[in-house]
XYZ file of C-alpha atoms in Angstrom:
212
model
C -11.098 4.406 -12.024
C -7.408 3.467 -11.890
C -7.328 -0.044 -10.435
C -3.919 -1.400 -9.409
C -3.490 -5.156 -8.789
C -2.016 -5.322 -5.288
C -1.388 -8.878 -4.102
C -1.976 -8.487 -0.380
C -2.175 -10.741 2.677
C -5.770 -10.862 3.974
C -5.388 -13.715 6.451
C -7.148 -12.892 9.756
C -8.682 -9.720 8.326
C -12.329 -8.957 9.098
C -14.732 -8.722 6.187
C -18.375 -7.746 6.239
C -20.625 -9.271 3.591
C -24.037 -7.635 3.345
C -26.440 -10.101 1.733
C -27.365 -13.748 2.087
C -28.072 -15.031 -1.408
C -26.075 -16.945 -4.018
C -23.773 -14.010 -4.787
C -22.924 -13.540 -1.111
C -22.316 -17.281 -0.921
C -19.882 -17.127 -3.834
C -17.910 -14.288 -2.240
C -17.834 -16.086 1.117
C -16.586 -19.275 -0.535
C -13.743 -17.394 -2.216
C -12.705 -15.517 0.924
C -12.926 -18.579 3.158
C -9.959 -20.041 1.269
C -7.800 -17.200 2.612
C -8.603 -17.542 6.338
C -10.619 -14.342 6.511
C -13.003 -13.649 9.412
C -16.296 -13.251 7.569
C -19.217 -11.394 9.150
C -22.469 -11.740 7.216
C -25.501 -9.526 7.764
C -28.686 -10.391 5.885
C -32.439 -10.489 6.405
C -32.297 -14.117 5.276
C -29.584 -16.528 4.133
C -29.713 -19.348 1.600
C -29.238 -22.908 2.850
C -25.830 -23.263 1.227
C -24.567 -20.166 3.014
C -25.914 -21.409 6.342
C -24.181 -24.752 5.759
C -20.926 -23.004 4.899
C -21.088 -21.057 8.161
C -21.812 -24.206 10.169
C -18.658 -25.796 8.794
C -16.386 -22.782 9.161
C -15.782 -21.161 12.537
C -14.520 -18.015 10.835
C -17.968 -17.271 9.408
C -20.752 -15.726 11.474
C -24.222 -14.825 10.221
C -26.548 -12.233 11.744
C -30.066 -12.483 10.327
C -31.273 -8.913 10.392
C -31.224 -5.719 8.346
C -27.949 -3.964 7.637
C -27.017 -1.198 10.089
C -24.456 1.501 9.370
C -22.307 0.576 12.358
C -21.893 -2.951 10.948
C -18.888 -1.659 9.012
C -17.075 -0.555 12.174
C -13.875 -2.503 12.698
C -14.020 -4.109 9.253
C -10.942 -4.258 7.040
C -13.069 -4.453 3.888
C -16.717 -4.771 2.924
C -18.673 -6.586 0.227
C -22.207 -5.427 -0.567
C -24.094 -8.287 -2.238
C -27.681 -7.426 -1.330
C -29.120 -7.090 -4.831
C -30.539 -3.744 -3.685
C -28.894 -0.944 -5.688
C -29.895 1.819 -3.303
C -28.573 -0.077 -0.285
C -25.393 -0.979 -2.148
C -24.690 2.671 -2.936
C -25.437 3.607 0.666
C -22.970 1.029 1.979
C -20.345 2.232 -0.500
C -20.828 5.816 0.657
C -20.332 5.144 4.352
C -17.363 2.868 3.644
C -15.628 5.533 1.593
C -16.132 8.088 4.372
C -14.285 5.753 6.751
C -11.714 4.762 4.092
C -12.795 1.123 4.210
C -12.304 -0.728 0.900
C -15.670 -1.764 -0.527
C -16.936 -3.933 -3.349
C -20.525 -3.477 -4.484
C -21.637 -6.330 -6.701
C -22.774 -5.208 -10.172
C -22.196 -1.503 -9.456
C -18.730 -0.875 -10.830
C -18.661 2.845 -10.070
C -19.323 2.195 -6.370
C -16.388 -0.200 -5.934
C -13.031 0.804 -4.495
C -11.790 -2.742 -5.198
C -12.954 -5.543 -7.460
C -12.735 -9.329 -7.326
C -10.491 -10.745 -10.052
C -10.880 -14.149 -11.661
C -8.379 -16.234 -9.696
C -6.192 -19.252 -10.377
C -4.800 -20.333 -7.006
C -2.365 -23.233 -6.696
C -0.541 -22.420 -3.465
C 1.773 -20.544 -3.545
C 1.119 -19.663 -7.195
C -1.551 -17.030 -7.703
C -2.764 -15.638 -11.016
C -5.425 -12.921 -11.035
C -7.224 -11.650 -14.132
C -9.420 -8.573 -14.284
C -11.209 -6.587 -16.945
C -11.353 -3.597 -14.602
C -14.997 -4.375 -13.972
C -15.887 -3.992 -17.655
C -16.757 -7.662 -18.194
C -16.399 -10.347 -15.497
C -17.362 -12.902 -18.165
C -14.346 -11.868 -20.255
C -12.050 -12.136 -17.212
C -13.446 -15.619 -16.497
C -12.811 -16.652 -20.107
C -9.220 -15.414 -19.992
C -8.769 -17.273 -16.702
C -9.852 -20.517 -18.374
C -7.430 -19.901 -21.236
C -4.522 -19.259 -18.861
C -5.391 -22.226 -16.651
C -5.009 -24.557 -19.623
C -1.463 -23.228 -20.124
C -0.267 -23.808 -16.547
C 1.208 -27.288 -15.983
C 0.000 -29.214 -12.940
C 3.470 -29.231 -11.402
C 3.847 -25.422 -11.256
C 2.742 -25.274 -7.611
C 5.563 -27.699 -6.751
C 7.957 -25.615 -8.858
C 6.994 -22.415 -7.044
C 7.433 -24.070 -3.638
C 10.858 -25.426 -4.567
C 11.982 -22.069 -5.952
C 10.864 -20.423 -2.727
C 12.723 -23.055 -0.724
C 15.949 -22.420 -2.657
C 15.670 -18.621 -2.613
C 17.134 -18.008 0.856
C 19.949 -20.475 0.169
C 20.851 -18.663 -3.044
C 20.801 -15.242 -1.390
C 22.892 -16.333 1.607
C 25.480 -18.016 -0.644
C 25.850 -15.217 -3.191
C 26.380 -12.209 -0.915
C 29.288 -10.925 -2.992
C 27.636 -11.623 -6.343
C 26.169 -8.955 -8.577
C 22.431 -8.581 -9.044
C 22.863 -9.784 -12.624
C 24.579 -12.990 -11.471
C 21.903 -13.674 -8.888
C 19.236 -13.099 -11.531
C 20.987 -15.588 -13.822
C 20.964 -18.194 -11.037
C 17.242 -17.814 -10.457
C 16.541 -17.994 -14.187
C 18.551 -21.218 -14.499
C 16.680 -22.706 -11.513
C 13.369 -21.919 -13.219
C 14.539 -23.533 -16.463
C 15.751 -26.640 -14.626
C 12.514 -26.888 -12.626
C 10.354 -26.574 -15.733
C 12.351 -29.279 -17.479
C 12.056 -31.609 -14.470
C 8.377 -31.324 -13.506
C 9.027 -28.910 -10.648
C 11.839 -30.847 -8.980
C 14.977 -28.910 -7.970
C 17.326 -31.066 -5.849
C 19.642 -29.287 -3.417
C 22.751 -30.474 -5.275
C 21.428 -28.862 -8.464
C 20.977 -25.550 -6.649
C 24.602 -25.723 -5.477
C 25.859 -26.650 -8.969
C 24.001 -23.779 -10.628
C 25.317 -21.306 -8.050
C 28.913 -22.484 -8.580
C 28.540 -22.374 -12.370
C 27.175 -18.854 -12.415
C 29.715 -17.534 -9.893
C 32.564 -18.953 -11.987
C 31.208 -17.280 -15.115
C 30.739 -13.886 -13.454
């Protein structure tokens, strides 16, 4: 396997989750944070999963056995049935239709894997062991989380807010100068708990343009 960590927009995508137990619940909880349309097929579903669906209009549950045509129209599929044979079967038909598939606990059947995620909108950090050890990935996630200050989400939002202003006001600047501006904005934001006032953005731009 040669996994590459794409960061992709999955909002409004359709996902099939096969399975109704605690693992399926966990996957549904993760995906529900990203406004995915979640279609669950399972012979039975745990109470927590049923409650999640009742409180989220994007989740639908069909209590029946998996059928091959359930994958039709799906953008990606998660097999969390606990049945190895069924998981491999789902992976096989997904691959034939080039639909990304994750089969829980069967690494070789997965075309994508779930990373351990730190999500503080818009900041996103994903850690993966390539499927070798989810426990290791979770441990590294905890280590990283302790290193990220609480204000970094504010910092990321303010840097995003200033980005277009910087670009539109440095059209004749070199890439190196623009890079220097962004680096100085990051330093200022880190020193000031994520705050980057508009006048500071203007001052940093002027300073860097004068030095270039």
